[in-house]
Coordinates of C-alpha atoms and ligand atoms in Angstrom, one line a residue:
M1269 CA -97.5 97.2 116.4
I1270 CA -94.1 95.9 118.0
V1271 CA -93.1 96.7 121.4
G1272 CA -89.3 96.3 122.0
Q1273 CA -86.5 97.1 119.4
G1274 CA -83.9 95.0 120.8
L1275 CA -82.6 92.2 118.5
A1276 CA -85.7 90.3 118.6
G1277 CA -87.9 93.4 117.8
S1278 CA -85.5 94.8 115.3
L1279 CA -85.1 91.4 113.4
L1280 CA -89.0 90.9 113.4
A1281 CA -89.7 94.5 112.1
Y1282 CA -87.0 94.1 109.4
F1283 CA -88.6 91.1 108.0
L1284 CA -92.0 92.4 108.2
L1285 CA -91.0 95.4 106.3
K1286 CA -89.5 93.2 103.7
R1287 CA -92.9 91.6 103.3
G1288 CA -94.6 94.8 102.8
Q1289 CA -96.2 95.2 106.1
S1290 CA -97.0 98.3 107.7
I1291 CA -95.6 98.3 111.4
H1292 CA -95.2 100.9 114.4
I1293 CA -92.6 100.1 117.1
F1294 CA -92.5 101.4 120.7
D1295 CA -89.1 101.3 122.5
N1296 CA -88.1 102.8 125.7
N1297 CA -84.9 103.7 124.5
H1298 CA -83.3 100.2 125.1
Q1299 CA -83.6 100.4 128.7
G1300 CA -82.0 97.5 130.4
A1301 CA -81.7 95.9 126.8
S1302 CA -79.8 92.7 127.0
S1303 CA -78.8 93.3 123.3
K1304 CA -76.9 96.5 124.5
V1305 CA -74.3 94.5 126.2
A1306 CA -74.1 91.1 124.4
A1307 CA -70.8 90.2 122.6
G1308 CA -72.7 88.9 119.8
L1309 CA -71.0 85.7 119.7
M1310 CA -72.3 82.8 117.4
N1311 CA -70.8 79.7 118.7
P1312 CA -71.8 76.5 117.2
I1313 CA -70.3 74.0 119.7
T1314 CA -70.7 74.8 123.4
G1315 CA -70.8 73.4 126.8
R1316 CA -68.0 71.0 128.6
R1317 CA -69.1 68.1 126.2
F1318 CA -68.7 70.1 123.2
V1319 CA -72.0 69.5 121.8
K1320 CA -73.7 71.1 118.8
S1321 CA -76.1 73.8 119.5
W1322 CA -79.8 73.1 118.8
M1323 CA -80.7 73.4 115.0
I1324 CA -77.3 75.0 114.4
D1325 CA -77.3 73.6 110.6
D1326 CA -80.4 75.8 109.9
L1327 CA -79.8 78.6 112.2
F1328 CA -76.3 79.6 111.3
P1329 CA -76.6 79.7 107.5
F1330 CA -79.7 81.6 107.7
A1331 CA -78.2 84.2 110.2
E1332 CA -75.0 84.8 108.2
K1333 CA -77.2 85.4 105.1
T1334 CA -79.6 87.9 107.0
Y1335 CA -76.5 89.8 108.6
R1336 CA -74.6 90.0 105.2
S1337 CA -78.0 91.4 103.6
I1338 CA -78.5 94.1 106.3
E1339 CA -74.8 94.9 105.9
K1340 CA -75.4 95.5 102.3
E1341 CA -78.5 97.2 102.7
F1342 CA -77.4 99.7 105.2
D1343 CA -73.7 99.9 104.5
V1344 CA -72.6 98.9 107.8
E1345 CA -70.2 96.3 109.0
I1346 CA -72.1 94.2 111.7
Y1347 CA -70.9 90.5 111.0
K1348 CA -67.4 89.1 111.3
K1349 CA -66.7 85.3 110.5
R1350 CA -64.3 84.9 113.4
E1351 CA -62.9 81.5 114.6
I1352 CA -63.2 80.9 118.4
L1353 CA -60.1 79.2 119.7
R1354 CA -61.2 77.1 122.8
A1355 CA -58.4 76.2 125.5
L1356 CA -58.4 72.5 126.1
F1357 CA -57.1 72.2 129.8
N1358 CA -56.1 68.5 129.9
I1359 CA -55.6 65.3 127.8
K1360 CA -59.2 64.1 128.5
E1361 CA -60.6 67.4 127.2
E1362 CA -58.4 67.1 124.1
N1363 CA -59.4 63.7 123.6
S1364 CA -63.1 64.4 123.7
W1365 CA -62.5 67.3 121.3
D1366 CA -60.8 65.0 118.7
E1367 CA -63.5 62.4 119.1
R1368 CA -66.2 65.0 118.5
S1369 CA -64.4 66.5 115.5
G1370 CA -64.3 63.2 114.0
I1371 CA -67.9 62.8 113.6
D1372 CA -69.1 63.9 110.1
S1373 CA -71.8 66.3 111.3
Y1374 CA -69.4 68.2 113.4
E1375 CA -66.7 68.3 110.9
P1376 CA -67.6 71.6 109.2
Y1377 CA -67.5 73.3 112.8
M1378 CA -64.4 72.0 114.6
N1379 CA -60.8 72.1 114.0
S1380 CA -58.5 69.9 116.1
A1381 CA -55.1 71.7 115.1
P1382 CA -56.0 75.4 114.9
E1383 CA -53.4 77.9 114.2
A1384 CA -52.9 79.4 117.6
T1385 CA -49.1 80.5 117.9
G1386 CA -49.6 84.2 117.8
V1387 CA -52.7 83.9 120.3
A1388 CA -51.3 81.4 122.7
A1389 CA -48.6 83.9 123.7
L1390 CA -51.2 86.1 125.4
F1391 CA -52.6 83.4 127.5
K1392 CA -51.4 81.4 130.5
G1393 CA -50.9 77.9 128.8
P1394 CA -53.7 75.7 128.3
F1395 CA -52.8 72.0 127.5
S1396 CA -53.9 72.5 123.9
W1397 CA -56.4 74.6 121.7
G1398 CA -59.3 73.4 119.5
G1399 CA -60.8 75.6 117.0
L1400 CA -64.2 76.5 115.9
P1401 CA -64.0 77.9 112.4
G1402 CA -67.6 78.2 111.9
A1403 CA -68.0 80.6 114.6
G1404 CA -69.0 84.5 114.2
Q1405 CA -69.5 87.8 115.8
V1406 CA -72.4 90.2 115.6
D1407 CA -71.9 93.8 116.6
V1408 CA -75.4 94.1 118.2
P1409 CA -75.3 97.5 119.5
L1410 CA -74.5 98.7 116.1
L1411 CA -77.0 96.6 114.6
L1412 CA -79.6 98.1 117.0
Q1413 CA -78.5 101.9 116.3
T1414 CA -78.4 101.3 112.6
F1415 CA -82.3 100.1 112.9
Q1416 CA -83.1 102.9 115.2
V1417 CA -81.9 105.6 112.8
H1418 CA -83.6 103.8 110.1
F1419 CA -87.0 103.3 111.8
R1420 CA -87.1 106.9 113.1
E1421 CA -86.3 108.3 109.6
K1422 CA -89.4 106.1 108.3
D1423 CA -91.5 107.6 111.3
L1424 CA -91.9 104.0 112.4
L1425 CA -90.6 104.3 116.0
D1426 CA -91.5 106.0 119.2
N1427 CA -89.2 106.1 121.8
E1428 CA -91.4 105.9 124.7
A1429 CA -92.4 103.0 127.3
F1430 CA -95.6 101.3 126.1
Q1431 CA -98.4 101.7 128.6
Y1432 CA -100.4 98.3 128.8
D1433 CA -103.5 100.0 130.3
A1434 CA -104.0 102.2 127.4
L1435 CA -104.2 99.3 124.9
G1436 CA -107.8 99.1 123.5
F1437 CA -109.3 96.0 121.8
G1438 CA -111.7 96.1 118.8
E1439 CA -113.3 93.4 116.5
T1440 CA -110.5 93.5 114.1
G1441 CA -107.3 94.1 116.3
V1442 CA -106.0 96.6 118.7
N1443 CA -105.8 100.3 119.2
Y1444 CA -103.3 102.3 121.0
K1445 CA -103.0 106.2 121.1
G1446 CA -104.6 106.5 117.8
I1447 CA -102.8 103.7 116.1
Q1448 CA -104.9 100.7 114.8
A1449 CA -103.1 97.4 114.4
K1450 CA -104.3 94.0 113.4
K1451 CA -101.7 92.7 115.9
I1452 CA -99.6 93.7 118.6
I1453 CA -96.3 91.8 119.1
F1454 CA -94.3 91.9 122.3
C1455 CA -90.5 91.8 122.0
E1456 CA -89.5 93.0 125.3
G1457 CA -86.9 90.8 126.6
H1458 CA -86.7 90.1 130.2
Q1459 CA -89.3 92.7 130.9
A1460 CA -91.8 90.5 129.5
R1461 CA -92.3 89.4 133.1
F1462 CA -94.2 92.5 133.7
N1463 CA -96.3 92.1 130.6
P1464 CA -100.0 91.5 131.9
W1465 CA -100.8 89.0 129.2
F1466 CA -97.5 87.1 128.9
S1467 CA -96.0 87.2 132.3
V1468 CA -97.4 83.5 132.8
L1469 CA -94.9 82.1 130.7
P1470 CA -91.9 80.3 132.4
F1471 CA -89.2 83.0 132.1
V1472 CA -86.0 82.2 134.3
P1473 CA -84.2 85.6 133.5
S1474 CA -80.3 85.6 134.3
K1475 CA -78.3 88.6 135.0
G1476 CA -75.1 88.7 133.1
E1477 CA -72.0 91.0 133.4
M1478 CA -69.3 91.8 131.3
L1479 CA -65.9 93.9 131.3
Q1480 CA -64.5 95.9 128.4
I1481 CA -60.6 95.8 128.5
T1482 CA -57.8 97.1 126.6
L1483 CA -54.6 95.1 126.0
P1484 CA -51.8 97.8 125.7
V1485 CA -49.4 95.6 123.9
H1486 CA -51.2 93.1 121.8
D1487 CA -53.7 92.8 119.1
L1488 CA -56.0 89.7 119.2
K1489 CA -58.2 89.1 116.3
N1490 CA -59.7 85.6 117.2
I1491 CA -62.5 85.0 119.8
V1492 CA -61.0 83.0 122.7
K1493 CA -62.7 80.7 125.2
H1494 CA -60.4 80.3 128.1
K1495 CA -61.4 80.6 131.8
S1496 CA -63.7 83.3 130.2
Y1497 CA -64.5 84.6 126.6
I1498 CA -62.7 87.4 125.2
A1499 CA -63.9 88.9 122.1
P1500 CA -62.7 91.8 119.8
L1501 CA -64.8 95.1 120.1
P1502 CA -64.4 98.1 118.1
N1503 CA -61.6 100.7 119.0
Q1504 CA -59.1 98.1 120.1
T1505 CA -61.0 97.0 123.1
Y1506 CA -62.2 93.5 124.1
W1507 CA -65.3 91.9 125.7
I1508 CA -64.9 89.8 128.6
G1509 CA -67.8 87.6 129.9
S1510 CA -70.0 86.9 131.1
T1511 CA -71.4 86.0 134.4
Y1512 CA -74.8 84.1 135.2
E1513 CA -77.0 85.1 138.3
W1514 CA -80.4 84.2 138.9
N1515 CA -81.1 86.1 142.3
D1516 CA -80.0 89.5 141.9
L1517 CA -81.9 90.8 138.9
T1518 CA -80.8 94.5 139.4
E1519 CA -79.6 95.8 136.0
S1520 CA -76.6 97.6 137.6
P1521 CA -73.1 96.0 137.6
S1522 CA -72.1 94.4 140.9
E1523 CA -68.9 94.2 142.7
K1524 CA -69.4 90.4 142.9
G1525 CA -69.5 90.2 139.1
R1526 CA -66.4 92.3 138.6
E1527 CA -64.5 90.2 141.2
S1528 CA -65.5 87.1 139.3
L1529 CA -64.7 88.5 136.1
V1530 CA -61.2 89.9 137.1
N1531 CA -60.4 86.4 138.6
A1532 CA -60.8 84.8 135.4
L1533 CA -59.0 87.3 133.7
D1534 CA -56.0 86.9 136.2
K1535 CA -56.2 83.3 135.4
M1536 CA -56.1 83.4 131.8
M1537 CA -54.0 86.5 130.5
A1538 CA -50.4 86.4 130.4
V1539 CA -50.1 90.0 129.4
P1540 CA -51.2 93.2 131.2
Y1541 CA -54.8 94.5 130.6
K1542 CA -56.8 97.4 131.7
V1543 CA -60.4 97.4 132.6
V1544 CA -62.3 100.3 130.9
N1545 CA -65.9 99.5 131.3
H1546 CA -68.2 97.2 133.2
L1547 CA -71.8 96.5 132.3
A1548 CA -74.7 94.4 133.3
A1549 CA -78.1 93.4 131.7
I1550 CA -80.8 90.8 132.2
R1551 CA -81.1 87.9 129.5
P1552 CA -84.3 86.8 128.4
T1553 CA -83.6 83.1 129.4
V1554 CA -86.6 80.6 129.9
K1555 CA -87.2 77.3 131.3
D1556 CA -86.9 74.9 128.4
R1557 CA -84.2 77.0 126.5
R1558 CA -86.4 77.4 123.3
P1559 CA -88.1 80.7 122.1
F1560 CA -91.5 81.9 123.1
I1561 CA -93.2 82.5 119.9
G1562 CA -97.0 82.8 119.1
E1563 CA -100.5 84.0 120.0
H1564 CA -102.1 84.5 123.3
P1565 CA -104.6 81.7 123.7
D1566 CA -107.5 84.0 124.4
N1567 CA -106.8 86.8 122.1
N1568 CA -105.0 86.1 118.5
S1569 CA -104.3 90.0 118.4
L1570 CA -101.7 89.6 121.4
L1571 CA -98.4 88.0 120.3
I1572 CA -95.0 87.5 121.7
F1573 CA -91.6 86.9 120.1
N1574 CA -89.1 86.5 123.0
G1575 CA -87.0 83.9 124.9
L1576 CA -83.9 84.1 122.6
G1577 CA -82.0 83.5 126.0
T1578 CA -78.3 83.4 125.6
K1579 CA -78.3 82.9 121.7
G1580 CA -80.1 85.8 120.2
T1581 CA -77.7 86.3 117.4
S1582 CA -78.1 82.9 116.0
L1583 CA -81.6 82.4 117.0
G1584 CA -83.0 85.8 115.9
P1585 CA -82.9 85.8 112.2
Y1586 CA -84.1 82.3 111.7
W1587 CA -87.3 82.7 114.1
A1588 CA -88.2 86.1 113.1
N1589 CA -88.6 85.0 109.5
E1590 CA -90.5 81.8 110.5
F1591 CA -92.8 84.0 112.6
C1592 CA -93.5 86.1 109.5
D1593 CA -94.3 83.0 107.7
H1594 CA -96.8 82.0 110.2
L1595 CA -98.3 85.5 110.4
L1596 CA -98.5 86.1 106.9
N1597 CA -98.8 82.7 105.2
G1598 CA -100.2 80.6 107.8
K1599 CA -97.3 78.3 108.2
E1600 CA -97.4 76.3 111.5
L1601 CA -94.8 77.2 114.0
L1602 CA -92.6 74.3 115.4
S1603 CA -94.2 73.0 118.5
E1604 CA -90.9 73.4 120.4
V1605 CA -91.0 77.2 120.1
N1606 CA -94.7 77.9 120.0
I1607 CA -96.0 79.2 123.3
A1608 CA -99.0 77.1 122.8
R1609 CA -96.7 74.3 124.6
F1610 CA -97.6 76.1 127.9
F1611 CA -101.5 76.5 127.6
Ligands
LIG2283 C1 -73.9 89.8 129.3 C2 -74.5 89.2 128.2 C3 -73.9 88.6 127.1 C4 -74.4 88.0 126.0 N1 -73.8 87.4 125.0 C5 -74.4 87.2 124.1 C6 -73.7 86.5 122.9 O1 -72.5 86.5 122.9 N2 -74.3 86.1 121.9 C7 -76.0 86.2 121.6 O2 -76.2 85.5 120.8 N3 -76.4 86.6 122.9 C8 -75.8 87.1 123.9 N4 -76.6 87.4 124.9 C9 -78.0 87.3 124.9 C10 -78.7 88.4 123.9 O3 -78.4 89.6 124.5 C11 -80.2 88.1 123.8 O4 -80.4 86.9 123.4 C12 -80.7 89.2 122.9 O5 -80.1 90.4 122.9 C13 -82.4 89.2 123.5 O6 -83.0 90.4 122.6 P1 -84.4 90.9 123.0 O7 -84.8 91.7 121.9 O8 -85.3 89.6 123.0 O9 -84.2 91.5 124.5 P2 -83.7 93.1 124.7 O10 -82.4 93.2 124.2 O11 -83.6 93.1 126.3 O12 -84.6 94.2 124.1 C14 -85.8 94.3 124.6 C15 -86.4 95.7 124.1 O13 -87.7 95.9 124.6 C16 -87.7 97.5 125.1 N5 -89.0 97.2 126.1 C17 -89.2 96.4 127.2 N6 -90.4 96.5 127.6 C18 -90.8 97.8 126.9 C19 -91.9 98.6 127.1 N7 -92.9 98.3 128.0 N8 -92.2 99.6 126.3 C20 -91.2 99.9 125.4 N9 -90.2 99.2 125.3 C21 -89.9 98.1 125.9 C22 -86.3 97.6 126.0 O14 -86.1 99.0 126.1 C23 -85.4 96.9 124.9 O15 -84.8 97.8 123.9 C24 -76.0 87.9 126.0 C25 -76.5 88.7 127.1 C26 -76.0 89.3 128.1 C27 -76.6 89.9 129.2

């Protein structure tokens, strides 16, 4: 049994089915799902100091391979390789960019002289641009919808809230409303904070808000990181985001969030734009920024796959597959992701 059909639950279900397992999923219709508002960016180099993301040399190739397989299997376009153009605001930033991109292990991901002429005209001039040719973008809402249709067709998905107090425990596993299973895996995103068995884990959820805009006169194909990210979405709209907020964990968009995003837009866009949508969700961010994977210490029928934080698209495929290897072939989980680290 899998609870949650966001990015985590969908990918886990996909790999379990590939390995011939029988599964059943419960999802309360993506209520508050972080996956529904994500831009789906896969960014190999982040932060002010331009550092490679954790395990990126393993995560990226595996994620790309997985999204390409899903595209083929379901005849959908969900993954685009898209260079990120990063605005560099002064000579110091440009020097650090050049320094980093000269390091052998950074070389495949960074470009010191990207082609930015067409794009630059849309933005209020930074000092220069750096390029991240290894980046990509996943259409996460389409991925979820594709899987939802597939799981429903196979009668593997019930769109209802899972009731914890209806879960029964037996000698060989768990039972829920007439369904028997060896294991139940909770993939509930930030809502795992309310899960009676896993709420003790150190979740540090963060609310994120985004705007959807149109650019009436221009067509932008790259992802750009300037004062904020701007990334192409379907139907000639663009994703702008996102904010980080740790105190207000309501799922609705706020005036404060909108203001901060519009401020960033005004500082970066040299062309007119129109806001057409404003959404918010809570990310399943965690204290040590590593996924939460593994068995409950008191009952190995209860498991969790969570903590994908701000990087679900790059982390999800690799760790869903590793988790399957652990469940089905006994492969040990890396201690950095195993929830045993907290018990
Ligand atoms: C504004 C914003 C921008 C982001 N941008 C990016 C990005 O560019 N790139 C990137 O990689 N990541 C991004 N993320 C993060 C990304 O969204 C997450 O890493 C990922 O989607 C988490 O997936 P999940 O399946 O763990 O959680 P969720 O997407 O929250 O899914 C959990 C699912 O479980 C269901 N559920 C929960 N509890 C129950 C229950 N009791 N019963 C039944 N169903 C239940 C929910 O309905 C939901 O469908 C962004 C997040 C936000 C908020």
